[in-house]
Amino acid sequence: MSAVVVDQLCHAFGRGEMRREVLQHISFSIKPGEVVLLTGPSGCGKTTLLTLIGALRTVQQGQVSVLGQPLHGAGRRRRQQVRRRIGMIFQGHNLLRCLTAEQNVQMGADLLPDLSYRARRDEARQWLRAVGLEDHMGKVPQDLSGGQKQRVAIARALAANPRLLLADEPTAALDSRTGREVVELLRRLAREQSCAVLMVTHDPRIVDVADRVLQM
């Protein structure tokens, strides 16, 4: 079974004369364990597509099925249930300013059922070490650089053990070496945990990591 199935998806913003279609008849699928890159010019709807697959927007027209759950016509509760199985990495980081890096990442681990507090804390620390932040676990976001915040956001998404990972320009704030390490980490997650990965990127340095590249 595919992790993601998109069939004839259309989406528009605005009404009447202000209506603007940003997605027109988009169709593709992603298998578990597959890494797919999504490329295209700015403004072509890549981020909108991610938010629809991530159950953050209501599907207007066409079909979207994520981890076996159809999203067209889905209510708020079903979309919330789907989101709990998805890891999301967006450009704004969305870290809680009052929490340390470790505590932010533990929010991802908190989604895992039947884990003790200590196990969730250990999971958070493991992922922070994996993204090279073992010396920054106790820092709050204002004391981290942009690249370090991005790595915290990546670790938080991975700590939830997602079945699907959606990433919007995950290497944009990272230097070449760190960006490569992070993408290799995502590919390893895909292979070892049969996690499907859909990544929006303009970074030509990571194209070879993907199983497929979709051009919008």
XYZ file of C-alpha atoms in Angstrom:
216
model
C 0.000 0.000 0.000
C 1.265 3.467 -0.841
C 1.948 5.886 2.010
C 0.610 8.798 -0.062
C -1.787 8.784 -3.004
C -2.712 12.078 -4.683
C -5.216 11.894 -7.534
C -6.390 14.868 -9.626
C -5.819 17.279 -6.758
C -6.808 20.913 -7.350
C -6.618 23.802 -4.891
C -7.401 27.494 -5.111
C -7.226 30.575 -2.903
C -9.720 33.436 -2.921
C -13.181 33.774 -4.411
C -14.770 35.320 -7.452
C -12.436 37.553 -9.427
C -9.773 37.062 -6.758
C -9.787 33.279 -7.087
C -6.389 31.862 -8.062
C -5.697 28.198 -8.716
C -2.349 27.109 -7.324
C -2.690 23.350 -7.914
C -4.239 21.835 -11.012
C -4.849 18.095 -11.438
C -1.836 16.876 -9.463
C -1.442 13.087 -9.317
C 1.342 10.931 -7.835
C 1.999 8.349 -5.130
C 4.794 7.605 -2.655
C 5.649 4.174 -1.284
C 6.822 3.418 2.268
C 10.615 3.796 2.458
C 10.780 6.016 -0.619
C 12.503 9.412 -0.676
C 10.898 11.843 -3.141
C 12.087 15.392 -3.863
C 9.619 18.043 -4.995
C 11.120 20.878 -7.039
C 9.828 23.840 -8.992
C 9.862 27.653 -9.093
C 8.751 29.748 -6.141
C 4.998 30.242 -6.013
C 4.090 27.083 -7.914
C 2.291 25.517 -4.944
C 4.884 23.189 -3.407
C 4.266 24.269 0.184
C 0.494 24.259 -0.366
C 0.766 20.677 -1.569
C 2.740 19.716 1.551
C 0.128 21.247 3.845
C -2.674 19.378 2.073
C -0.840 16.049 2.387
C -0.030 16.931 6.000
C -3.760 17.375 6.768
C -3.203 21.031 7.660
C -5.628 22.232 4.966
C -8.979 20.918 3.777
C -8.902 19.124 0.424
C -11.158 21.040 -1.973
C -11.138 18.920 -5.110
C -9.559 15.585 -5.986
C -8.397 12.799 -3.721
C -5.608 12.634 -1.139
C -5.010 9.450 0.851
C -2.330 9.468 3.568
C -1.322 6.276 5.407
C -4.551 4.646 4.258
C -6.790 7.533 5.371
C -8.737 9.543 2.748
C -8.592 13.272 3.480
C -11.231 14.616 1.092
C -14.196 15.323 3.322
C -12.293 14.392 6.483
C -13.318 16.193 9.657
C -11.011 17.833 12.150
C -10.675 14.751 14.350
C -9.601 12.455 11.498
C -7.100 15.027 10.247
C -5.650 15.289 13.750
C -5.292 11.517 13.933
C -3.448 11.487 10.602
C -1.143 14.324 11.678
C -0.013 12.351 14.721
C 1.629 9.850 12.360
C 3.362 12.494 10.239
C 6.642 14.271 10.930
C 6.713 17.835 9.599
C 9.714 20.095 9.076
C 8.801 23.594 7.936
C 11.001 26.605 7.295
C 9.737 28.594 10.280
C 11.107 26.006 12.758
C 8.034 26.535 15.022
C 10.060 25.921 18.183
C 8.622 26.947 21.546
C 10.818 29.778 22.773
C 10.415 28.953 26.455
C 11.641 25.361 26.048
C 15.178 24.057 25.641
C 16.273 22.178 22.539
C 15.848 18.907 24.432
C 12.356 19.822 25.605
C 11.306 20.905 22.099
C 12.452 17.584 20.661
C 10.795 15.657 23.478
C 7.477 17.103 22.293
C 7.892 14.825 19.280
C 8.698 11.818 21.443
C 5.634 12.611 23.590
C 3.495 11.394 20.667
C 4.853 7.862 21.078
C 2.512 5.637 23.107
C 3.509 3.738 26.249
C 6.894 5.406 26.789
C 8.001 6.585 30.216
C 9.219 10.136 30.737
C 12.807 8.879 30.907
C 12.429 6.914 27.664
C 11.001 9.981 25.902
C 13.852 12.107 27.227
C 16.413 9.552 26.043
C 14.741 9.462 22.613
C 15.014 13.254 22.377
C 18.677 13.199 23.346
C 19.418 10.441 20.822
C 17.996 12.493 17.930
C 19.759 15.668 19.034
C 23.038 13.739 19.008
C 22.139 12.396 15.550
C 21.857 15.952 14.166
C 25.070 17.078 15.895
C 23.602 19.104 18.761
C 24.763 17.057 21.752
C 26.442 20.178 23.204
C 23.352 22.386 22.810
C 20.581 20.355 24.444
C 20.020 22.811 27.291
C 19.872 25.956 25.142
C 16.665 27.819 24.349
C 15.953 28.815 20.713
C 17.125 32.432 21.129
C 20.603 31.106 21.954
C 20.770 28.959 18.797
C 21.720 29.934 15.252
C 19.278 29.550 12.379
C 20.937 26.325 11.287
C 20.859 24.923 14.804
C 17.142 25.750 15.140
C 16.537 23.912 11.881
C 18.338 20.853 13.222
C 16.254 20.954 16.411
C 13.103 21.046 14.273
C 14.375 18.067 12.269
C 15.173 16.111 15.442
C 11.698 16.880 16.839
C 10.032 15.521 13.695
C 12.151 12.351 13.759
C 11.569 11.752 17.489
C 7.901 10.999 16.808
C 8.878 7.916 14.765
C 6.723 9.091 11.823
C 5.389 6.879 9.046
C 5.542 9.872 6.694
C 7.967 12.797 6.821
C 7.165 16.085 5.068
C 10.037 18.560 4.812
C 9.973 22.071 3.326
C 13.517 23.165 2.396
C 15.124 21.284 5.309
C 18.673 22.181 4.212
C 18.042 25.876 3.433
C 19.646 27.172 6.654
C 22.394 24.550 6.805
C 25.939 24.587 5.489
C 26.901 22.088 2.817
C 28.338 19.421 5.133
C 25.573 19.597 7.738
C 22.876 19.661 5.067
C 24.297 16.516 3.530
C 24.453 14.770 6.903
C 20.826 15.653 7.657
C 19.569 14.387 4.308
C 21.538 11.159 4.728
C 19.859 10.809 8.127
C 16.433 11.221 6.523
C 17.278 8.618 3.898
C 18.393 6.196 6.606
C 15.135 6.773 8.469
C 13.231 5.984 5.292
C 15.106 2.745 4.709
C 15.227 1.427 8.274
C 11.715 2.388 9.391
C 9.856 2.229 6.039
C 9.081 5.922 6.419
C 8.034 7.737 3.258
C 9.811 11.086 2.795
C 8.551 13.977 0.657
C 10.962 16.895 0.596
C 10.577 20.292 -1.083
C 13.991 21.619 -2.079
C 15.915 23.929 -4.374
C 19.204 22.383 -3.219
C 20.979 20.665 -6.150
C 23.498 19.117 -3.724
C 21.002 16.522 -2.451
C 19.274 15.391 -5.650
C 21.270 12.157 -5.741
C 19.801 11.091 -2.390
C 16.288 10.797 -3.801
C 14.612 7.779 -5.352
C 12.585 10.159 -7.528
C 12.355 13.868 -8.311
C 8.947 15.412 -9.053
C 8.977 18.695 -10.969
C 6.123 21.163 -10.515
